[in-house]
mmCIF file of C-alpha atoms in Angstrom:
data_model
loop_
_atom_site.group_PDB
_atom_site.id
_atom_site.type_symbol
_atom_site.label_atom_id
_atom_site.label_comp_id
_atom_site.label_asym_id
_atom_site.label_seq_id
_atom_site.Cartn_x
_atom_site.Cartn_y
_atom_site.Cartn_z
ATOM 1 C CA UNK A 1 8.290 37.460 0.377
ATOM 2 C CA UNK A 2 5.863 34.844 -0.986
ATOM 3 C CA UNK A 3 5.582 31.497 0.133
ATOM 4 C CA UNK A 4 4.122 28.301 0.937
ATOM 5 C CA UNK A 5 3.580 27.191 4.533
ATOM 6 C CA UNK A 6 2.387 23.620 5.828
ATOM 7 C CA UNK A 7 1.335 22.712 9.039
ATOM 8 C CA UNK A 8 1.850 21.096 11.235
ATOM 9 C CA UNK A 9 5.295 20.355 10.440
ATOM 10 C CA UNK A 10 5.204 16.411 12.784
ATOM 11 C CA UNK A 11 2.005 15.233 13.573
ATOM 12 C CA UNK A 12 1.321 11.622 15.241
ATOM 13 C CA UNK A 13 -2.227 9.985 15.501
ATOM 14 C CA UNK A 14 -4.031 6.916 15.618
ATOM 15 C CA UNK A 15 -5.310 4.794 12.890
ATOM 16 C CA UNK A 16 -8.874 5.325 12.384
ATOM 17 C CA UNK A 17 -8.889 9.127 12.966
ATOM 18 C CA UNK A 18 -9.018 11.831 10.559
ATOM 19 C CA UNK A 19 -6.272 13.999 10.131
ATOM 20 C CA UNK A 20 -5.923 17.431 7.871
ATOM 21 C CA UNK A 21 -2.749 18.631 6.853
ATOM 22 C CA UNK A 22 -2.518 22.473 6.090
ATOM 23 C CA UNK A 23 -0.977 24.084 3.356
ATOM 24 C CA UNK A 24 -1.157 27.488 3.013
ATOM 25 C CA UNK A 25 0.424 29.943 -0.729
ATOM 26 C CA UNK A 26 0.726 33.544 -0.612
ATOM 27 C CA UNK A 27 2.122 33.509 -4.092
ATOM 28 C CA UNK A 28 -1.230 33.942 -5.572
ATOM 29 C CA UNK A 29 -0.517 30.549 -7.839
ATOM 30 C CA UNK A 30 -3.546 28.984 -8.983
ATOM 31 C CA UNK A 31 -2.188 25.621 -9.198
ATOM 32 C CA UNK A 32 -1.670 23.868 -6.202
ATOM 33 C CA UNK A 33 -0.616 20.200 -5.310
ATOM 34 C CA UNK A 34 -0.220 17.650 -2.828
ATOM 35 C CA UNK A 35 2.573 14.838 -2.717
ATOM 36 C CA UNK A 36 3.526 12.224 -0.256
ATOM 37 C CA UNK A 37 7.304 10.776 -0.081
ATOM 38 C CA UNK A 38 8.461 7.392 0.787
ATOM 39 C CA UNK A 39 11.435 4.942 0.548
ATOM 40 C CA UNK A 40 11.282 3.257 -2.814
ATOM 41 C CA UNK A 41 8.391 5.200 -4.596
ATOM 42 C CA UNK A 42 10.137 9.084 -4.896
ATOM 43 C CA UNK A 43 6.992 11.951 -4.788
ATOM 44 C CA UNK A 44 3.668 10.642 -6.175
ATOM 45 C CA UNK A 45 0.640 12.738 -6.892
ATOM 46 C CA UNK A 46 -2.022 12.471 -4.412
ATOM 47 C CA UNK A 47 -4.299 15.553 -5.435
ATOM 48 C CA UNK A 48 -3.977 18.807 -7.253
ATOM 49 C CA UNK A 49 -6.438 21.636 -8.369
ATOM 50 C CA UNK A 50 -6.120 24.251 -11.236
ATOM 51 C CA UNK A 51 -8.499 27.341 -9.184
ATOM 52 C CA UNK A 52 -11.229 27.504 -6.844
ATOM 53 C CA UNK A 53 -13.762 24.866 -6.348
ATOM 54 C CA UNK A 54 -11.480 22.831 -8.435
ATOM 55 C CA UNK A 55 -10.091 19.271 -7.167
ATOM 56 C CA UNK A 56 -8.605 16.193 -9.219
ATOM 57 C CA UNK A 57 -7.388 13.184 -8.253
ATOM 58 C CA UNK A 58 -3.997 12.293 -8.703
ATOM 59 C CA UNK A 59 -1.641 8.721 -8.476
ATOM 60 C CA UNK A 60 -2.690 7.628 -5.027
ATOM 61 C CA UNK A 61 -6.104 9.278 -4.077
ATOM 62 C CA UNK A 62 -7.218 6.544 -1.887
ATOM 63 C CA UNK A 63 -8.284 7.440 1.576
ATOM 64 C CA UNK A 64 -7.552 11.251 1.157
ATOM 65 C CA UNK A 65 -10.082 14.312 0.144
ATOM 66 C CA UNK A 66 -9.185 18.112 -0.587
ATOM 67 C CA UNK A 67 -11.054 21.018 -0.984
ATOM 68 C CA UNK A 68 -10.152 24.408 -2.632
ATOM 69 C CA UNK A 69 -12.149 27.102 -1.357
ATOM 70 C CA UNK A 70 -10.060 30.032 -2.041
ATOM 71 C CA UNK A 71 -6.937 30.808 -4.142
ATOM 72 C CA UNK A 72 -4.296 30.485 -0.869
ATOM 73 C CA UNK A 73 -5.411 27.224 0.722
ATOM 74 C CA UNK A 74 -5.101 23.688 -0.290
ATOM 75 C CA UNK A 75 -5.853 20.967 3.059
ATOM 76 C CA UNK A 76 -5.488 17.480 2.888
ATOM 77 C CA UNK A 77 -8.102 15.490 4.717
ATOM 78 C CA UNK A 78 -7.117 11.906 5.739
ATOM 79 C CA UNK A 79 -10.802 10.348 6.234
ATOM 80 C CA UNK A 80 -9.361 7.476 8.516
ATOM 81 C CA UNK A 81 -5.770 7.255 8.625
ATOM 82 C CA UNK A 82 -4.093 3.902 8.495
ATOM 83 C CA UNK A 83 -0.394 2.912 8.945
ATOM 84 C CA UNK A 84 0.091 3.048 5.110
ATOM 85 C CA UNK A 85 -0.418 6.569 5.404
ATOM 86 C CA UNK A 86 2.188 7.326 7.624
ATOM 87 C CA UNK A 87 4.908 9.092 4.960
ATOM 88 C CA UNK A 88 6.166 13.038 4.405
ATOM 89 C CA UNK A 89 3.625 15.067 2.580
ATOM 90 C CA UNK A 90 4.291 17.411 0.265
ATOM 91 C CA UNK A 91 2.424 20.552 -0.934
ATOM 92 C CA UNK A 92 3.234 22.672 -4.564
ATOM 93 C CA UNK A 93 2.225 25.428 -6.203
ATOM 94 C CA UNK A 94 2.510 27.082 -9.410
ATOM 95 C CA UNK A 95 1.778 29.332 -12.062
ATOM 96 C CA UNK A 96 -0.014 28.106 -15.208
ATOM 97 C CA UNK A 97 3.302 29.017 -17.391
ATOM 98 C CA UNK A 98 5.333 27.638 -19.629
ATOM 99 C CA UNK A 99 8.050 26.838 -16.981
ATOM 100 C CA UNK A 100 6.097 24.261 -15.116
ATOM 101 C CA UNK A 101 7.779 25.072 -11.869
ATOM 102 C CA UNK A 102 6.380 23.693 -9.060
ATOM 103 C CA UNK A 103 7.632 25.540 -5.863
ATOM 104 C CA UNK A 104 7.082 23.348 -1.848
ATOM 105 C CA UNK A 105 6.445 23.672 1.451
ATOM 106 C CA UNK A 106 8.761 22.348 3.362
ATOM 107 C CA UNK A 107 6.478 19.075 4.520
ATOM 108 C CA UNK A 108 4.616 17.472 7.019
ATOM 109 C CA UNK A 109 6.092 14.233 8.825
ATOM 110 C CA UNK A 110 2.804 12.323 9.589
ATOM 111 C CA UNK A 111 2.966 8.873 11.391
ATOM 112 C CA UNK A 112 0.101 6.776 11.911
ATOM 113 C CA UNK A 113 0.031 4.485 14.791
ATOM 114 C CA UNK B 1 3.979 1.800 -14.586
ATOM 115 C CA UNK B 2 7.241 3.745 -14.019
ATOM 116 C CA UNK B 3 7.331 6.960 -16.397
ATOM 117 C CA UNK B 4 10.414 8.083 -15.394
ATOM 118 C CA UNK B 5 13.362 6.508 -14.099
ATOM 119 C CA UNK B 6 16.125 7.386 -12.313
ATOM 120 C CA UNK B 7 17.945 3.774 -11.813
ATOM 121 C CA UNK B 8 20.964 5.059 -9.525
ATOM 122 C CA UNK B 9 19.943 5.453 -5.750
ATOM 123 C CA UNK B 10 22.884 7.148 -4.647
ATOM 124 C CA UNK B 11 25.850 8.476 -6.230
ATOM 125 C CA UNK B 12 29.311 9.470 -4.571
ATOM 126 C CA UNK B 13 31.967 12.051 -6.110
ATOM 127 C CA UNK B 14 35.174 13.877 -4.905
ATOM 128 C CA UNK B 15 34.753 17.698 -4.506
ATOM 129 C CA UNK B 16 35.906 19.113 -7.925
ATOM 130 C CA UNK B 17 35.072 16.263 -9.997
ATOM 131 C CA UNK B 18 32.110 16.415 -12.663
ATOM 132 C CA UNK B 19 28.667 14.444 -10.863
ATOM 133 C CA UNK B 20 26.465 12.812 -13.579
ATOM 134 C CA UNK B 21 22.790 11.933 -12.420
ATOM 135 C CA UNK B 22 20.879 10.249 -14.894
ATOM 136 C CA UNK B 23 17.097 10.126 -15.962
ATOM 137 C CA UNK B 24 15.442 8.048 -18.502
ATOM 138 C CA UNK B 25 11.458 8.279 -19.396
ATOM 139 C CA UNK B 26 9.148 5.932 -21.510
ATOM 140 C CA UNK B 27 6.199 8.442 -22.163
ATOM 141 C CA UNK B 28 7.059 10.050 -25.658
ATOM 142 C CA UNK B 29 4.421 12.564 -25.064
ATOM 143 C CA UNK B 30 6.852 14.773 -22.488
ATOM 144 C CA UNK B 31 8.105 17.406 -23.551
ATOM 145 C CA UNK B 32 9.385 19.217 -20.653
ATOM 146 C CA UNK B 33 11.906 18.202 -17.951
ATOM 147 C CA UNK B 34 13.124 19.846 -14.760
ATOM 148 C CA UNK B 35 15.355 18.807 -12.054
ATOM 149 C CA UNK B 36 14.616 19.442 -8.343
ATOM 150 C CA UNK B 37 17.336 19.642 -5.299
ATOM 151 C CA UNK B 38 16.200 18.238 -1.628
ATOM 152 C CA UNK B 39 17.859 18.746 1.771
ATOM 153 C CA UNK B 40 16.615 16.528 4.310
ATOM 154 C CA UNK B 41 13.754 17.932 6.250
ATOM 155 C CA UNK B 42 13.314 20.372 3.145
ATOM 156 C CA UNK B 43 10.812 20.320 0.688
ATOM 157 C CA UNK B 44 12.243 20.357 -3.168
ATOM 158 C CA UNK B 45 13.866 23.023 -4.849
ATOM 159 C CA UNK B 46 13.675 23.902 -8.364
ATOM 160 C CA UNK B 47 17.587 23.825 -9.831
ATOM 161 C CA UNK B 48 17.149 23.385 -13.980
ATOM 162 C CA UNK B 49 14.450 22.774 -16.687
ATOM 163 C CA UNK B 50 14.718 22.110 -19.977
ATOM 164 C CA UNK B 51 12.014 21.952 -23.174
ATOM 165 C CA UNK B 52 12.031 18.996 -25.608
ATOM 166 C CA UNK B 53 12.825 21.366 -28.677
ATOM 167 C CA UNK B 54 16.548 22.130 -26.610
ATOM 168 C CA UNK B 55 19.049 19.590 -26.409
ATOM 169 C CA UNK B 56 20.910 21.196 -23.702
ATOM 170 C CA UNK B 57 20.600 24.001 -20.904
ATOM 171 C CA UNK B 58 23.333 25.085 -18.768
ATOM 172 C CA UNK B 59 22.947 27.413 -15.723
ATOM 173 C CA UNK B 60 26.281 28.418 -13.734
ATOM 174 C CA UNK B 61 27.801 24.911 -12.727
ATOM 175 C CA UNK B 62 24.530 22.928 -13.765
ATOM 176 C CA UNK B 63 24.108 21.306 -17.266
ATOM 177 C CA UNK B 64 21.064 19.667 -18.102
ATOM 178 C CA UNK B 65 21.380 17.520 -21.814
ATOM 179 C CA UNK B 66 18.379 16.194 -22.927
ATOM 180 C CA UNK B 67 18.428 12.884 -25.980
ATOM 181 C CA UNK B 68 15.391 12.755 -27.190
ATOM 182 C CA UNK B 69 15.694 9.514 -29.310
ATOM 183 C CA UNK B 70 16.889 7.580 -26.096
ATOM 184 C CA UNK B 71 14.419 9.186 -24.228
ATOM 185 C CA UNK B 72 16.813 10.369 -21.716
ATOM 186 C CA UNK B 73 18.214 13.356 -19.788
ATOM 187 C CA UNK B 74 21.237 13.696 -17.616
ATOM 188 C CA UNK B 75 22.185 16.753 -14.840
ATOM 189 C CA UNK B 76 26.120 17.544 -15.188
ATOM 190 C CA UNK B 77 27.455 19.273 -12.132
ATOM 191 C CA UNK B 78 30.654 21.196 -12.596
ATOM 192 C CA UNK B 79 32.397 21.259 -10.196
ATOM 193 C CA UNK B 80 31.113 19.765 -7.285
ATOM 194 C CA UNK B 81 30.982 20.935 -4.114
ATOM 195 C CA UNK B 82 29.782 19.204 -0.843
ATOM 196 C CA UNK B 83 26.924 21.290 -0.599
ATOM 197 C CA UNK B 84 26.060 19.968 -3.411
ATOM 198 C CA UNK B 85 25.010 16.539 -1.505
ATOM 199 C CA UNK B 86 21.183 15.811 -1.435
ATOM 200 C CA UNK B 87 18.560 13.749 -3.690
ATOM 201 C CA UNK B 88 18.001 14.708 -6.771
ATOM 202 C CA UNK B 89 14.711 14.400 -8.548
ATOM 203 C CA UNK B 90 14.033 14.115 -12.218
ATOM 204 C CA UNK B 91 10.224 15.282 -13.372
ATOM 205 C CA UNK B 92 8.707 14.942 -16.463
ATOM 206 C CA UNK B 93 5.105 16.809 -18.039
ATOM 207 C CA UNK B 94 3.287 16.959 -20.894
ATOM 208 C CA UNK B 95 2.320 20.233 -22.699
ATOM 209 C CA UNK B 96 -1.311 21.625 -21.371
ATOM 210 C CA UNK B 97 -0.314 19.918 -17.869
ATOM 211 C CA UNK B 98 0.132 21.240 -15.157
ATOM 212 C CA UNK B 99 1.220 17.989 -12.961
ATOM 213 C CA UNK B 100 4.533 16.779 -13.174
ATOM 214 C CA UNK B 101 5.967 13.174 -12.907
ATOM 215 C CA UNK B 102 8.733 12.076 -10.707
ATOM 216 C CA UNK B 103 11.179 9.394 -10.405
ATOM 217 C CA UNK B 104 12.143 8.010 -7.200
ATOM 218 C CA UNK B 105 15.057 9.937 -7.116
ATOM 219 C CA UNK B 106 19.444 10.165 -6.937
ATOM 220 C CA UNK B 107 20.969 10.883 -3.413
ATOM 221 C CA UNK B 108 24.304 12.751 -4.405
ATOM 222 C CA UNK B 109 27.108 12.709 -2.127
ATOM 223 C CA UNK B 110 29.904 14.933 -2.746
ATOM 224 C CA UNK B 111 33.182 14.058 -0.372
ATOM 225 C CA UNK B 112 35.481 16.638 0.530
#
């Protein structure tokens, strides 16, 4: 069955380090997203890209990079990680169809310390 | 700027009983709305969608009405069942988008 993988699933580090969060789609989808959860705020847009070689900021791009160099993979790079990035991310993908539905990994518990 | 509200953080319900999450949104430009199910230490789950030119969409116990002139949605759950319980998410996009906009969220619980 397709389906959309992140890893690692908990991952602790120290502020000032860089830190890339995996997310991997075997549904082919050329849409693909990245989201980060916390208390208060709900899911908020962090990055997304439409196809290869494709990236676009989203909501709260600050202090986080992407790259798209094939169809399956989307990581998050966290240049320096700082305690306001500790949060649950997030990755979607989808189909450009009418439905708009956005299918998720299951997340990544990050905690900077 | 909030675009889309959901103003209840949690919402409690006997088993059997109707649960009513609500959604309102301020950008007149949507004009297509989904609701998403989480389980903690899960990532969402699609459950209903519905297009602006509908005013409601009903799949087995969920019911999704949509008024456009109060720019707001609601997700009718009939009956509900404690596995119901998690956070609900309303989402919001415009046509030609592919991103979708969230509110913060409804944490259901359904008591048995």
């Amino acid at each position: 069955d397709a389906e959309i993988t992140q890893s690692p699933r908990h991952k602790i580090t120290e502020t000032g380090r860089q830190v890339t969060l995996a997310c991997h789609q075997t549904w082919n989808h050329n849409n693909m997203f990245w989201y980060r959860q916390d208390l208060g705020h709900g899911l908020r847009l962090i990055h997304y890209s439409y196809g290869v070689q494709d990236t676009n900021k989203g909501e709260v791009s600050d202090g986080y990079s992407v790259s798209r160099s094939n169809t399956e993979d989307l990581p998050l790079t966290l240049e320096s990680a700082a305690s306001s990035q500790t949060s649950v991310y997030f990755c979607a993908s989808s189909e450009s169809t009418s439905s708009k539905i956005q299918y998720f990994g299951a997340g990544t518990r990050l905690s900077v310390l | 700027d909030q675009q889309v509200k959901q103003n209840s953080p949690s919402l409690s319900v006997q088993e059997g009983r109707i649960s009513i999450l609500n959604c309102d949104y301020t950008n007149s430009m949507f004009d297509y709305f989904l609701w998403y199910k989480k389980y903690p230490a899960e990532g969402p789950t699609f459950l209903i969608s519905i297009s602006s030119i509908k005013d409601k969409n009903e799949d087995g116990r969920f019911t999704v009405f949509l008024n456009k002139s109060a720019k707001h949605l609601s997700l009718h759950i009939v009956p509900s069942q404690p596995g119901d319980s998690a956070v609900y998410f309303c989402a919001a996009t415009i046509g030609g988008s592919e991103k979708l906009v969230f509110g913060k969220g409804t944490k259901l619980t359904v008591n048995p």
